[in-house]
Short mmCIF file of N, CA, C and O in Angstrom, two decimals:
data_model
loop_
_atom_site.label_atom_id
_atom_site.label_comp_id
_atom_site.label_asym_id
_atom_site.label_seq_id
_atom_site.Cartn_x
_atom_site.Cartn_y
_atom_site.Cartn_z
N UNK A 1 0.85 -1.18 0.00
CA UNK A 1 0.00 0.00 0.00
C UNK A 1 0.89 1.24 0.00
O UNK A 1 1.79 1.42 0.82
N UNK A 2 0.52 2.20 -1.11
CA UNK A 2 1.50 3.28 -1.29
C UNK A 2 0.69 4.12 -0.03
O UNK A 2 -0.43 3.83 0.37
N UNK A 3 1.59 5.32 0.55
CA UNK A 3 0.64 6.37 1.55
C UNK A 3 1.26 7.32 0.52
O UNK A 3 2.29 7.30 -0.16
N UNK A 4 0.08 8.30 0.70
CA UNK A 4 0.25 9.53 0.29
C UNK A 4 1.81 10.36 0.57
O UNK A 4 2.36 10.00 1.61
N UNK A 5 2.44 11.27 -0.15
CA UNK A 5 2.93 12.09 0.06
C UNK A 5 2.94 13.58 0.71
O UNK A 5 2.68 14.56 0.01
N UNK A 6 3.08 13.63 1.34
CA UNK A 6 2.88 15.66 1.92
C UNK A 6 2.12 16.63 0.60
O UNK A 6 1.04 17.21 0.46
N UNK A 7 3.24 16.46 -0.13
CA UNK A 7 2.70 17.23 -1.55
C UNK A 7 1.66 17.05 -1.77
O UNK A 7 0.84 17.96 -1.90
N UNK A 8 1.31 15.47 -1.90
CA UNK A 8 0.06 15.24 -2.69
C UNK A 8 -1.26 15.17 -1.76
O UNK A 8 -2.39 15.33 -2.24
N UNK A 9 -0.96 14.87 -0.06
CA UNK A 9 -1.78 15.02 0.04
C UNK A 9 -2.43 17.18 0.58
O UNK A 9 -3.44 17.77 0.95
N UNK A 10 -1.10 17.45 0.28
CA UNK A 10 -1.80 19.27 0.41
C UNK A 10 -2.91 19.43 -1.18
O UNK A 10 -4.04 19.89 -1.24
N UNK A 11 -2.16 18.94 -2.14
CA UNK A 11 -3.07 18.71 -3.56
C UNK A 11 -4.30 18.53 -3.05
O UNK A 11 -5.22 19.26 -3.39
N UNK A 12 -4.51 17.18 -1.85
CA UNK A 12 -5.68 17.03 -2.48
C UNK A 12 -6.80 17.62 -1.49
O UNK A 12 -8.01 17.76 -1.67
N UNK A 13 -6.14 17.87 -0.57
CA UNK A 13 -6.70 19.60 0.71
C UNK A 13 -7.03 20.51 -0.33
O UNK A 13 -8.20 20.65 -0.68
N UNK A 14 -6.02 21.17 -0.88
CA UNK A 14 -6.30 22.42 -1.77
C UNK A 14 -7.19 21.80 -3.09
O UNK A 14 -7.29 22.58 -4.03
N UNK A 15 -7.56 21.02 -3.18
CA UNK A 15 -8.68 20.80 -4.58
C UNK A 15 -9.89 20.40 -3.87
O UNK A 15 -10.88 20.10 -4.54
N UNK A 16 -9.93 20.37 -2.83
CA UNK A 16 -11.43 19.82 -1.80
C UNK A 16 -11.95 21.39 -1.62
O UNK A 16 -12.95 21.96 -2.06
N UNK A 17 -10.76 21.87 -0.73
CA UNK A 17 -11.51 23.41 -0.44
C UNK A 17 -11.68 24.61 -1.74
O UNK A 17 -12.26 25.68 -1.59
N UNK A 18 -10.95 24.08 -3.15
CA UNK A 18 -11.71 24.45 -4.40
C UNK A 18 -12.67 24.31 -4.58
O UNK A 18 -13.42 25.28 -4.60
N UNK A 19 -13.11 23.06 -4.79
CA UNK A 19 -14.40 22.95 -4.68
C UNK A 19 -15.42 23.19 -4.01
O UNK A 19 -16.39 23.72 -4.55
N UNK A 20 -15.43 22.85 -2.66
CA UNK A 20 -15.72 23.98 -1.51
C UNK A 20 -15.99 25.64 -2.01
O UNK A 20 -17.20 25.86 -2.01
N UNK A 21 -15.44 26.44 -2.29
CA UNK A 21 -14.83 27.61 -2.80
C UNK A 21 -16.46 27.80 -3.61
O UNK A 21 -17.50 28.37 -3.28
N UNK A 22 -16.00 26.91 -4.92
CA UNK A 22 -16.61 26.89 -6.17
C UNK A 22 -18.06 26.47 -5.75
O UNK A 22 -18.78 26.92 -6.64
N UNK A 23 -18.64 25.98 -5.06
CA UNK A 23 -20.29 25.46 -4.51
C UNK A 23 -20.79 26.72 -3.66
O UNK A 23 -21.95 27.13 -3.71
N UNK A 24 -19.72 27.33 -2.83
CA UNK A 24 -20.03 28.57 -2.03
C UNK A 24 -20.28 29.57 -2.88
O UNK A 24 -21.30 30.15 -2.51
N UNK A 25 -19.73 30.14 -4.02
CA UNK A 25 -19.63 31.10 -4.84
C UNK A 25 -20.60 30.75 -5.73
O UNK A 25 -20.89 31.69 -6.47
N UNK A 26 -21.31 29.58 -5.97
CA UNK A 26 -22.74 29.19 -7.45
C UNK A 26 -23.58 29.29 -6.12
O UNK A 26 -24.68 29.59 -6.60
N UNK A 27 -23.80 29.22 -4.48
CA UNK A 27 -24.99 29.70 -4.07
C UNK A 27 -25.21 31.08 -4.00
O UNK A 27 -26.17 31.60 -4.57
N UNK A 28 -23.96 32.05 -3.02
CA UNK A 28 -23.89 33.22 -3.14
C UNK A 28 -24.20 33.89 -4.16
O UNK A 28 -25.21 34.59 -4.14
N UNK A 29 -23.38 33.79 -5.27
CA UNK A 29 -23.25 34.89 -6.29
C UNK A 29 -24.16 34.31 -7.54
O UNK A 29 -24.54 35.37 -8.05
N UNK A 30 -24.57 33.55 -8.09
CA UNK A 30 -25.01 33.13 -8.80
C UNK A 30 -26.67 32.60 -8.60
O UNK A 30 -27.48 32.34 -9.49
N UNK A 31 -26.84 32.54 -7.08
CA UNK A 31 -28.39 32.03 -7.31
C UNK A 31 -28.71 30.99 -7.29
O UNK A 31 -29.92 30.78 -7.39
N UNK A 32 -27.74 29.78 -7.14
CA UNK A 32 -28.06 28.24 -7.06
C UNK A 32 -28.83 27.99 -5.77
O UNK A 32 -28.81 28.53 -4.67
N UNK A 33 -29.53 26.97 -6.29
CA UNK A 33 -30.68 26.63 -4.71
C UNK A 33 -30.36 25.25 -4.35
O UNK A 33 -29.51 24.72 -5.06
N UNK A 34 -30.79 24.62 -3.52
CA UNK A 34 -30.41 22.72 -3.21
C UNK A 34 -31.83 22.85 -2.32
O UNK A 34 -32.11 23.58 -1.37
N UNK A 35 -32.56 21.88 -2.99
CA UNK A 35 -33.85 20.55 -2.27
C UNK A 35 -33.24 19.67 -1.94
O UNK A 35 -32.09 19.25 -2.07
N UNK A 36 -34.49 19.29 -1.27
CA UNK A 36 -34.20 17.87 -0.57
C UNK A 36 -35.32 17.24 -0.42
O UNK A 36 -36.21 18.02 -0.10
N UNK A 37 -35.73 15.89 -0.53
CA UNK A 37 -36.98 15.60 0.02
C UNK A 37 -36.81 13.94 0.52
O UNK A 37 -36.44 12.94 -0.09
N UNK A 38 -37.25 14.14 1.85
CA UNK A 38 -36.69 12.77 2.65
C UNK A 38 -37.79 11.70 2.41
O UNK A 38 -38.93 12.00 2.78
N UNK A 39 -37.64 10.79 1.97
CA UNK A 39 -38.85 9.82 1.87
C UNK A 39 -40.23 10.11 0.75
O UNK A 39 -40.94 11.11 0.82
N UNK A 40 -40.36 9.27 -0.02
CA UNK A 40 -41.92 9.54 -0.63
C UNK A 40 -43.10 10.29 0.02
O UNK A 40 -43.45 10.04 1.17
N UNK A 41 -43.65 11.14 -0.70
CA UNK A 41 -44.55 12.08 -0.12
C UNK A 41 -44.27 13.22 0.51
O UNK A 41 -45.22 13.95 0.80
N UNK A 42 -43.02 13.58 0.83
CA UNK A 42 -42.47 14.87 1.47
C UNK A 42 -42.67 15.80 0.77
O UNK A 42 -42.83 15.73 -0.45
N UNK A 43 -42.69 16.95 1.54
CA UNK A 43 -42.43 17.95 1.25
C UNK A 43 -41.12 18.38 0.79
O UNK A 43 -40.16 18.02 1.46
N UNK A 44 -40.85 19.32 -0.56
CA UNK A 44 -39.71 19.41 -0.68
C UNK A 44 -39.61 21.20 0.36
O UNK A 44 -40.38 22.13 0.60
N UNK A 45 -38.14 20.82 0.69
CA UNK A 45 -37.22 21.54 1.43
C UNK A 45 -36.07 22.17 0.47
O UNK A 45 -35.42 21.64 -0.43
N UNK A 46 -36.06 23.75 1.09
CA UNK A 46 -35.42 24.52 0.33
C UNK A 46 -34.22 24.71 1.77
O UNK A 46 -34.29 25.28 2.85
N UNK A 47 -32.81 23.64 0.84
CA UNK A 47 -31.39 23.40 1.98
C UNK A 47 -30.16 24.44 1.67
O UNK A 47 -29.00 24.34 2.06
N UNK A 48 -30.86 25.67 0.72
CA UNK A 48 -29.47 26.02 0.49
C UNK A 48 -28.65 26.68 1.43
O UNK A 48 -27.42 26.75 1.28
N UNK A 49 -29.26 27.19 2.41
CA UNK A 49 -28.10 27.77 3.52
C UNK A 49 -27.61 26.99 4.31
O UNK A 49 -26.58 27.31 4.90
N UNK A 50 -28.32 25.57 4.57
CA UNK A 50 -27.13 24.33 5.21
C UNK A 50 -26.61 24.30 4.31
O UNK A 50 -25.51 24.61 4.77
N UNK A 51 -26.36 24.12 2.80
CA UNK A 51 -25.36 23.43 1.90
C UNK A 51 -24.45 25.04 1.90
O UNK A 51 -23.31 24.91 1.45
N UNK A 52 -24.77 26.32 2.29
CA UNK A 52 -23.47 27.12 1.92
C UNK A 52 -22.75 26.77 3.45
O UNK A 52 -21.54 26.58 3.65
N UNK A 53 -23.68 26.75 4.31
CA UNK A 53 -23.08 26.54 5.64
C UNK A 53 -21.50 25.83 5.90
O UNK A 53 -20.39 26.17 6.30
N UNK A 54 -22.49 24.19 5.22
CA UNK A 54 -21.24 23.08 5.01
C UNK A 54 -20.16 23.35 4.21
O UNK A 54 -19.10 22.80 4.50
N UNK A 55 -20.22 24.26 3.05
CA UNK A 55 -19.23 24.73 2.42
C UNK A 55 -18.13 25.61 3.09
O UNK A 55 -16.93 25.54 2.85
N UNK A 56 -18.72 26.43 3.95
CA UNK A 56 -18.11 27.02 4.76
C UNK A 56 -16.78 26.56 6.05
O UNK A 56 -15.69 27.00 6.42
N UNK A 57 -17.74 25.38 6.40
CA UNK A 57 -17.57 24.45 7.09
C UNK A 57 -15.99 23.84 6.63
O UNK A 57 -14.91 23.98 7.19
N UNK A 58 -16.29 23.26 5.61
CA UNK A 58 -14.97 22.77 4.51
C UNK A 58 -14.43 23.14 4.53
O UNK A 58 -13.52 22.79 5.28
N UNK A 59 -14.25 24.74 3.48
CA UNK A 59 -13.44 25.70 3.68
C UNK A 59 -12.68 25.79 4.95
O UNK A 59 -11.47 25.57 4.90
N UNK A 60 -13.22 26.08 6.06
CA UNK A 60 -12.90 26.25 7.29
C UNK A 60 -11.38 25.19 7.41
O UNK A 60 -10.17 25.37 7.25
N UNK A 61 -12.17 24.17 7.73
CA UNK A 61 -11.45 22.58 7.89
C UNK A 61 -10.16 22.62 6.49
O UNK A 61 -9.02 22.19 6.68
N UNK A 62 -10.46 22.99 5.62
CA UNK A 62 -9.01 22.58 4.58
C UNK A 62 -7.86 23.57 4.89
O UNK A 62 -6.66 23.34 4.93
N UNK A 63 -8.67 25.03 5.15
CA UNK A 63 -7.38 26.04 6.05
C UNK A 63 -7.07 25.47 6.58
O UNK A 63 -6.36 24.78 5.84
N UNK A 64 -6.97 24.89 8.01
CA UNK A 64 -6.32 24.50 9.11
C UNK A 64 -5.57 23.45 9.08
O UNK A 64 -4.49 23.22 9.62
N UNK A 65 -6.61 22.47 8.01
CA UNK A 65 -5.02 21.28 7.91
C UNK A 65 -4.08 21.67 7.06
O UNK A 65 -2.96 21.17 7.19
N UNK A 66 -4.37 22.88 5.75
CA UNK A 66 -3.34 23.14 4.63
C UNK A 66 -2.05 23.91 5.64
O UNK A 66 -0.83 23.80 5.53
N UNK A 67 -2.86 24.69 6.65
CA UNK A 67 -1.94 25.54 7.19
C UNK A 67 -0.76 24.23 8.06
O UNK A 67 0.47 24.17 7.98
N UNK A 68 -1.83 23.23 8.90
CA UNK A 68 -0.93 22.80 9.53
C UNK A 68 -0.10 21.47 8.90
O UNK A 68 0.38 20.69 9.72
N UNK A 69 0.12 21.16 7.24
CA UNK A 69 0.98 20.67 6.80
C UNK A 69 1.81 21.57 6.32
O UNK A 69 3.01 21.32 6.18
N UNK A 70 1.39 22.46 6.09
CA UNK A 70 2.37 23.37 5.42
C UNK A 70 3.48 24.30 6.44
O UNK A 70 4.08 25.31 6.07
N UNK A 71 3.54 23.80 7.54
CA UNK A 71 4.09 24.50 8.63
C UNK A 71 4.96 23.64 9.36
O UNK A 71 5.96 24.04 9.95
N UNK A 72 4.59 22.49 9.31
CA UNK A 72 5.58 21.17 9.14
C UNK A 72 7.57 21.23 8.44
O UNK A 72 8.16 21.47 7.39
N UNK A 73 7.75 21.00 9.27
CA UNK A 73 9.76 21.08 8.87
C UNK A 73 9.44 19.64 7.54
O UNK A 73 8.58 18.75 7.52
N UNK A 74 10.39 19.94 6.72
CA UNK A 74 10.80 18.81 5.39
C UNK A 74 11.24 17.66 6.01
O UNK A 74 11.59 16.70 5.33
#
């Protein structure tokens, strides 16, 4: 089993909280909405401020580990 590298795994921190980034910025700025509807017969639910929330959330979480690999001695 190969393990990740430092490098690669900051790559793949910094392409999570891209995306992150990129879902926060199509609700904000653009107007995107997210439903949901739990089970047959529901009502649909308008989730988009939990889904910018969680984006936020992400964001949050990929700073702190990018910062704390990247602060790491070679």
């Amino acid at each position: 089993m190969n393990l990740l590298s430092e490098a690669d795994a900051l790559a793949l921190l910094r392409d999570e909280r891209d995306r992150a980034l990129e879902a926060l910025r199509l609700i904000e700025e653009e107007g995107w909405t997210h439903h949901e509807v739990r089970g047959a017969g529901q009502t649909i639910r308008d989730v988009t401020a939990k889904r910018a929330n969680r984006q936020r959330q992400i964001i949050e979480r990929m700073d702190r580990l990018i910062a704390r690999l990247a602060e790491r001695p070679e």
